mmCIF file of C-alpha atoms and ligand atoms in Angstrom:
data_model
loop_
_atom_site.group_PDB
_atom_site.id
_atom_site.type_symbol
_atom_site.label_atom_id
_atom_site.label_comp_id
_atom_site.label_asym_id
_atom_site.label_seq_id
_atom_site.Cartn_x
_atom_site.Cartn_y
_atom_site.Cartn_z
ATOM 1 C CA MET G 129 65.379 110.776 180.985
ATOM 2 C CA SER G 130 68.430 110.497 179.437
ATOM 3 C CA GLU G 131 69.302 111.190 176.040
ATOM 4 C CA ARG G 132 69.517 108.548 173.426
ATOM 5 C CA GLY G 133 72.839 107.564 171.767
ATOM 6 C CA GLU G 134 73.918 106.572 168.278
ATOM 7 C CA ALA G 135 74.548 103.079 168.445
ATOM 8 C CA ILE G 136 73.410 100.479 166.605
ATOM 9 C CA VAL G 137 71.756 98.141 168.480
ATOM 10 C CA LEU G 138 71.186 94.533 167.330
ATOM 11 C CA ILE G 139 68.553 92.184 169.078
ATOM 12 C CA GLY G 140 66.743 88.965 168.142
ATOM 13 C CA PHE G 141 67.306 85.346 168.898
ATOM 14 C CA MET G 142 69.454 82.746 168.434
ATOM 15 C CA GLY G 143 70.778 82.309 165.296
ATOM 16 C CA ALA G 144 69.023 85.926 163.827
ATOM 17 C CA GLY G 145 72.326 86.635 162.716
ATOM 18 C CA LYS G 146 72.747 89.402 165.148
ATOM 19 C CA THR G 147 77.260 89.126 164.602
ATOM 20 C CA THR G 148 77.158 88.281 161.508
ATOM 21 C CA VAL G 149 75.124 91.510 160.401
ATOM 22 C CA GLY G 150 76.708 93.319 163.102
ATOM 23 C CA ARG G 151 79.947 92.806 161.573
ATOM 24 C CA ALA G 152 78.695 94.252 158.257
ATOM 25 C CA LEU G 153 76.918 97.394 159.315
ATOM 26 C CA ALA G 154 81.020 97.482 161.436
ATOM 27 C CA LEU G 155 82.294 97.161 158.050
ATOM 28 C CA LEU G 156 79.768 100.181 156.176
ATOM 29 C CA THR G 157 79.709 102.367 158.822
ATOM 30 C CA ASN G 158 83.176 102.082 160.281
ATOM 31 C CA TRP G 159 82.272 101.786 163.584
ATOM 32 C CA PRO G 160 83.572 98.921 165.610
ATOM 33 C CA LEU G 161 81.385 95.878 167.135
ATOM 34 C CA TYR G 162 81.023 95.579 170.222
ATOM 35 C CA GLU G 163 79.136 92.715 171.686
ATOM 36 C CA THR G 164 77.518 91.480 175.167
ATOM 37 C CA ASP G 165 79.056 87.672 175.112
ATOM 38 C CA MET G 166 82.205 88.730 174.310
ATOM 39 C CA THR G 167 82.770 90.979 176.678
ATOM 40 C CA ILE G 168 81.580 88.973 179.273
ATOM 41 C CA GLU G 169 83.825 86.087 177.413
ATOM 42 C CA ALA G 170 86.559 88.270 177.597
ATOM 43 C CA ARG G 171 85.937 89.471 181.233
ATOM 44 C CA PHE G 172 85.602 85.798 182.593
ATOM 45 C CA GLY G 173 88.260 84.000 180.433
ATOM 46 C CA LEU G 174 85.367 81.676 179.964
ATOM 47 C CA SER G 175 83.603 80.781 176.610
ATOM 48 C CA ILE G 176 79.742 81.204 177.127
ATOM 49 C CA ALA G 177 79.270 77.662 177.228
ATOM 50 C CA ASP G 178 81.579 76.659 179.407
ATOM 51 C CA PHE G 179 79.887 80.096 181.987
ATOM 52 C CA PHE G 180 76.746 78.026 181.702
ATOM 53 C CA ALA G 181 78.126 75.451 182.742
ATOM 54 C CA ALA G 182 80.592 76.361 186.234
ATOM 55 C CA ARG G 183 78.104 79.712 187.073
ATOM 56 C CA GLY G 184 74.845 79.233 185.209
ATOM 57 C CA GLU G 185 72.019 81.076 183.726
ATOM 58 C CA GLY G 186 71.213 83.432 186.544
ATOM 59 C CA GLU G 187 74.597 84.839 186.901
ATOM 60 C CA PHE G 188 75.071 84.906 183.477
ATOM 61 C CA ARG G 189 72.177 87.125 183.026
ATOM 62 C CA VAL G 190 73.638 89.476 185.788
ATOM 63 C CA ALA G 191 77.045 89.577 184.081
ATOM 64 C CA GLU G 192 75.656 90.379 180.943
ATOM 65 C CA SER G 193 73.903 93.379 182.539
ATOM 66 C CA LYS G 194 76.369 94.386 183.451
ATOM 67 C CA ALA G 195 77.851 93.895 180.154
ATOM 68 C CA LEU G 196 75.200 96.411 178.088
ATOM 69 C CA GLU G 197 75.463 98.911 180.500
ATOM 70 C CA GLU G 198 79.180 99.621 179.572
ATOM 71 C CA MET G 199 78.063 99.785 175.676
ATOM 72 C CA PRO G 200 79.428 102.300 174.333
ATOM 73 C CA ARG G 201 76.445 105.024 173.111
ATOM 74 C CA ASP G 202 78.518 106.341 169.941
ATOM 75 C CA ARG G 203 79.580 105.704 166.897
ATOM 76 C CA ALA G 204 79.067 101.620 167.869
ATOM 77 C CA ILE G 205 77.202 98.561 166.612
ATOM 78 C CA VAL G 206 76.517 96.692 169.616
ATOM 79 C CA ALA G 207 74.927 93.438 169.493
ATOM 80 C CA THR G 208 73.785 91.305 171.732
ATOM 81 C CA GLY G 209 72.849 88.424 173.260
ATOM 82 C CA GLY G 210 69.514 85.978 172.493
ATOM 83 C CA GLY G 211 68.193 86.783 176.259
ATOM 84 C CA ILE G 212 68.927 90.082 176.723
ATOM 85 C CA VAL G 213 65.595 91.619 176.400
ATOM 86 C CA LEU G 214 64.357 88.763 179.862
ATOM 87 C CA ARG G 215 65.303 91.607 182.671
ATOM 88 C CA PRO G 216 63.117 94.460 182.239
ATOM 89 C CA GLU G 217 66.372 97.327 183.450
ATOM 90 C CA ASN G 218 68.060 96.052 180.519
ATOM 91 C CA LEU G 219 64.991 97.443 178.316
ATOM 92 C CA ALA G 220 66.423 101.155 179.500
ATOM 93 C CA ALA G 221 69.654 99.924 179.043
ATOM 94 C CA LEU G 222 69.220 98.889 174.882
ATOM 95 C CA LYS G 223 66.794 102.645 174.432
ATOM 96 C CA ARG G 224 69.735 104.352 176.011
ATOM 97 C CA LEU G 225 72.494 103.525 173.131
ATOM 98 C CA GLY G 226 70.422 104.081 170.783
ATOM 99 C CA PRO G 227 68.487 102.698 167.410
ATOM 100 C CA VAL G 228 67.585 99.391 168.721
ATOM 101 C CA ILE G 229 66.468 96.630 166.161
ATOM 102 C CA TYR G 230 64.992 93.427 166.163
ATOM 103 C CA LEU G 231 66.406 90.901 163.199
ATOM 104 C CA GLU G 232 63.911 88.555 163.103
ATOM 105 C CA ALA G 233 63.608 84.888 160.840
ATOM 106 C CA ASP G 234 61.462 82.263 161.066
ATOM 107 C CA GLU G 235 61.163 78.893 163.577
ATOM 108 C CA LYS G 236 62.219 76.813 160.582
ATOM 109 C CA THR G 237 65.629 79.522 159.538
ATOM 110 C CA LEU G 238 66.327 79.311 163.177
ATOM 111 C CA PHE G 239 66.757 76.068 163.488
ATOM 112 C CA THR G 240 68.655 75.026 161.226
ATOM 113 C CA ARG G 241 71.081 77.961 161.396
ATOM 114 C CA VAL G 242 71.977 77.295 165.899
ATOM 115 C CA SER G 243 71.441 73.522 163.949
ATOM 116 C CA ASN G 244 75.349 73.634 162.697
ATOM 117 C CA GLY G 245 77.138 74.650 165.651
ATOM 118 C CA GLU G 246 77.770 73.243 169.463
ATOM 119 C CA THR G 247 78.076 76.544 170.850
ATOM 120 C CA ARG G 248 74.218 77.031 172.976
ATOM 121 C CA PRO G 249 74.217 75.836 176.305
ATOM 122 C CA LEU G 250 70.223 76.852 176.689
ATOM 123 C CA LEU G 251 69.932 74.636 172.892
ATOM 124 C CA LYS G 252 72.031 71.593 174.204
ATOM 125 C CA ILE G 253 69.496 69.568 175.575
ATOM 126 C CA ALA G 254 67.727 66.367 174.561
ATOM 127 C CA ASP G 255 64.840 68.282 172.595
ATOM 128 C CA PRO G 256 66.567 71.560 170.810
ATOM 129 C CA ARG G 257 63.917 71.972 168.485
ATOM 130 C CA ALA G 258 60.517 72.033 171.316
ATOM 131 C CA THR G 259 62.968 74.482 173.573
ATOM 132 C CA LEU G 260 64.034 76.614 170.625
ATOM 133 C CA SER G 261 59.966 76.595 169.908
ATOM 134 C CA ARG G 262 58.989 77.586 173.405
ATOM 135 C CA LEU G 263 61.520 80.401 173.596
ATOM 136 C CA LEU G 264 61.036 82.058 170.735
ATOM 137 C CA ALA G 265 57.269 81.609 171.765
ATOM 138 C CA GLU G 266 58.102 83.347 175.163
ATOM 139 C CA ARG G 267 60.514 86.051 173.757
ATOM 140 C CA GLU G 268 58.936 87.108 170.588
ATOM 141 C CA PRO G 269 56.515 89.631 172.004
ATOM 142 C CA LEU G 270 59.755 90.845 174.279
ATOM 143 C CA TYR G 271 61.894 91.239 170.968
ATOM 144 C CA ARG G 272 58.754 92.944 169.254
ATOM 145 C CA ALA G 273 58.483 95.823 171.959
ATOM 146 C CA ALA G 274 61.947 96.749 172.528
ATOM 147 C CA ALA G 275 62.605 97.537 168.938
ATOM 148 C CA ASP G 276 62.578 100.704 166.903
ATOM 149 C CA PHE G 277 62.934 98.494 163.595
ATOM 150 C CA THR G 278 62.324 95.102 162.891
ATOM 151 C CA VAL G 279 63.907 93.245 160.057
ATOM 152 C CA ASN G 280 62.460 90.256 158.757
ATOM 153 C CA THR G 281 65.886 88.327 157.581
ATOM 154 C CA THR G 282 64.634 85.490 156.184
ATOM 155 C CA GLU G 283 64.071 85.550 152.680
ATOM 156 C CA LEU G 284 67.287 88.346 152.626
ATOM 157 C CA THR G 285 71.288 88.111 152.401
ATOM 158 C CA VAL G 286 73.396 89.839 154.961
ATOM 159 C CA PRO G 287 74.539 92.706 152.709
ATOM 160 C CA GLU G 288 70.299 93.089 151.960
ATOM 161 C CA VAL G 289 69.898 93.240 155.826
ATOM 162 C CA ALA G 290 72.329 95.732 156.607
ATOM 163 C CA ARG G 291 71.402 97.474 154.056
ATOM 164 C CA ALA G 292 67.738 98.090 155.067
ATOM 165 C CA ILE G 293 68.956 98.845 158.939
ATOM 166 C CA MET G 294 71.223 101.884 157.127
ATOM 167 C CA ARG G 295 68.601 103.199 155.748
ATOM 168 C CA PHE G 296 66.270 103.262 158.976
ATOM 169 C CA VAL G 297 68.962 105.124 160.270
ATOM 170 C CA GLY G 298 69.610 107.000 158.113
HETATM 171 C C1 S3P Y 410 71.079 83.163 174.634
HETATM 172 C C2 S3P Y 410 72.011 83.546 173.724
HETATM 173 C C3 S3P Y 410 73.048 83.594 173.532
HETATM 174 C C4 S3P Y 410 74.414 83.608 174.597
HETATM 175 C C5 S3P Y 410 73.721 82.884 175.839
HETATM 176 C C6 S3P Y 410 72.094 82.770 176.174
HETATM 177 C C7 S3P Y 410 70.117 83.009 175.134
HETATM 178 O O1 S3P Y 410 73.809 84.526 172.268
HETATM 179 O O2 S3P Y 410 74.469 84.859 175.375
HETATM 180 O O3 S3P Y 410 74.502 81.127 175.458
HETATM 181 O O4 S3P Y 410 69.378 83.593 175.898
HETATM 182 O O5 S3P Y 410 69.217 83.415 173.535
HETATM 183 P P1 S3P Y 410 73.397 84.604 170.689
HETATM 184 O O6 S3P Y 410 72.073 85.008 170.654
HETATM 185 O O7 S3P Y 410 74.656 85.221 169.732
HETATM 186 O O8 S3P Y 410 73.187 82.958 170.537
#
């Protein structure tokens, strides 16, 4: 088994705060922030919404696994897309990078946070609340299984979440 890296890896549902907390952690550690979604956007010259529209979710998942494989293992914060836990092969890749942190939040909070944007193709549908509920129920056990540490962000500020993670990684 290959050795685990030192990158701090953030997983969780859309709206869990992976990017925002990632930025806070990057400032605290002075490590760079990498995001699988941004890597895909840069590689293909498409926003995530346009990628889904042009190529579909299947191709997105392939691009996402490739982006994950390319993330650095050391002195970096890695923020992932909410669906990263769907492909079993991604779980080993996550673990190889370093400690995997699950940012958890209750369903109502997640819905409020994702309702502020038009950027999530999976929720640009007739009944986003019901879809969020279904996807969350499907994914919750996957996030738990992948995580070394879980932070419930529902009642916490971004700096509080970042500090809890820093305490865990030591
Ligand atoms: C997705 C989450 C998004 C993005 C894509 C698919 C998902 O990332 O990767 O829209 O399947 O949950 P965020 O979790 O950063 O919104």
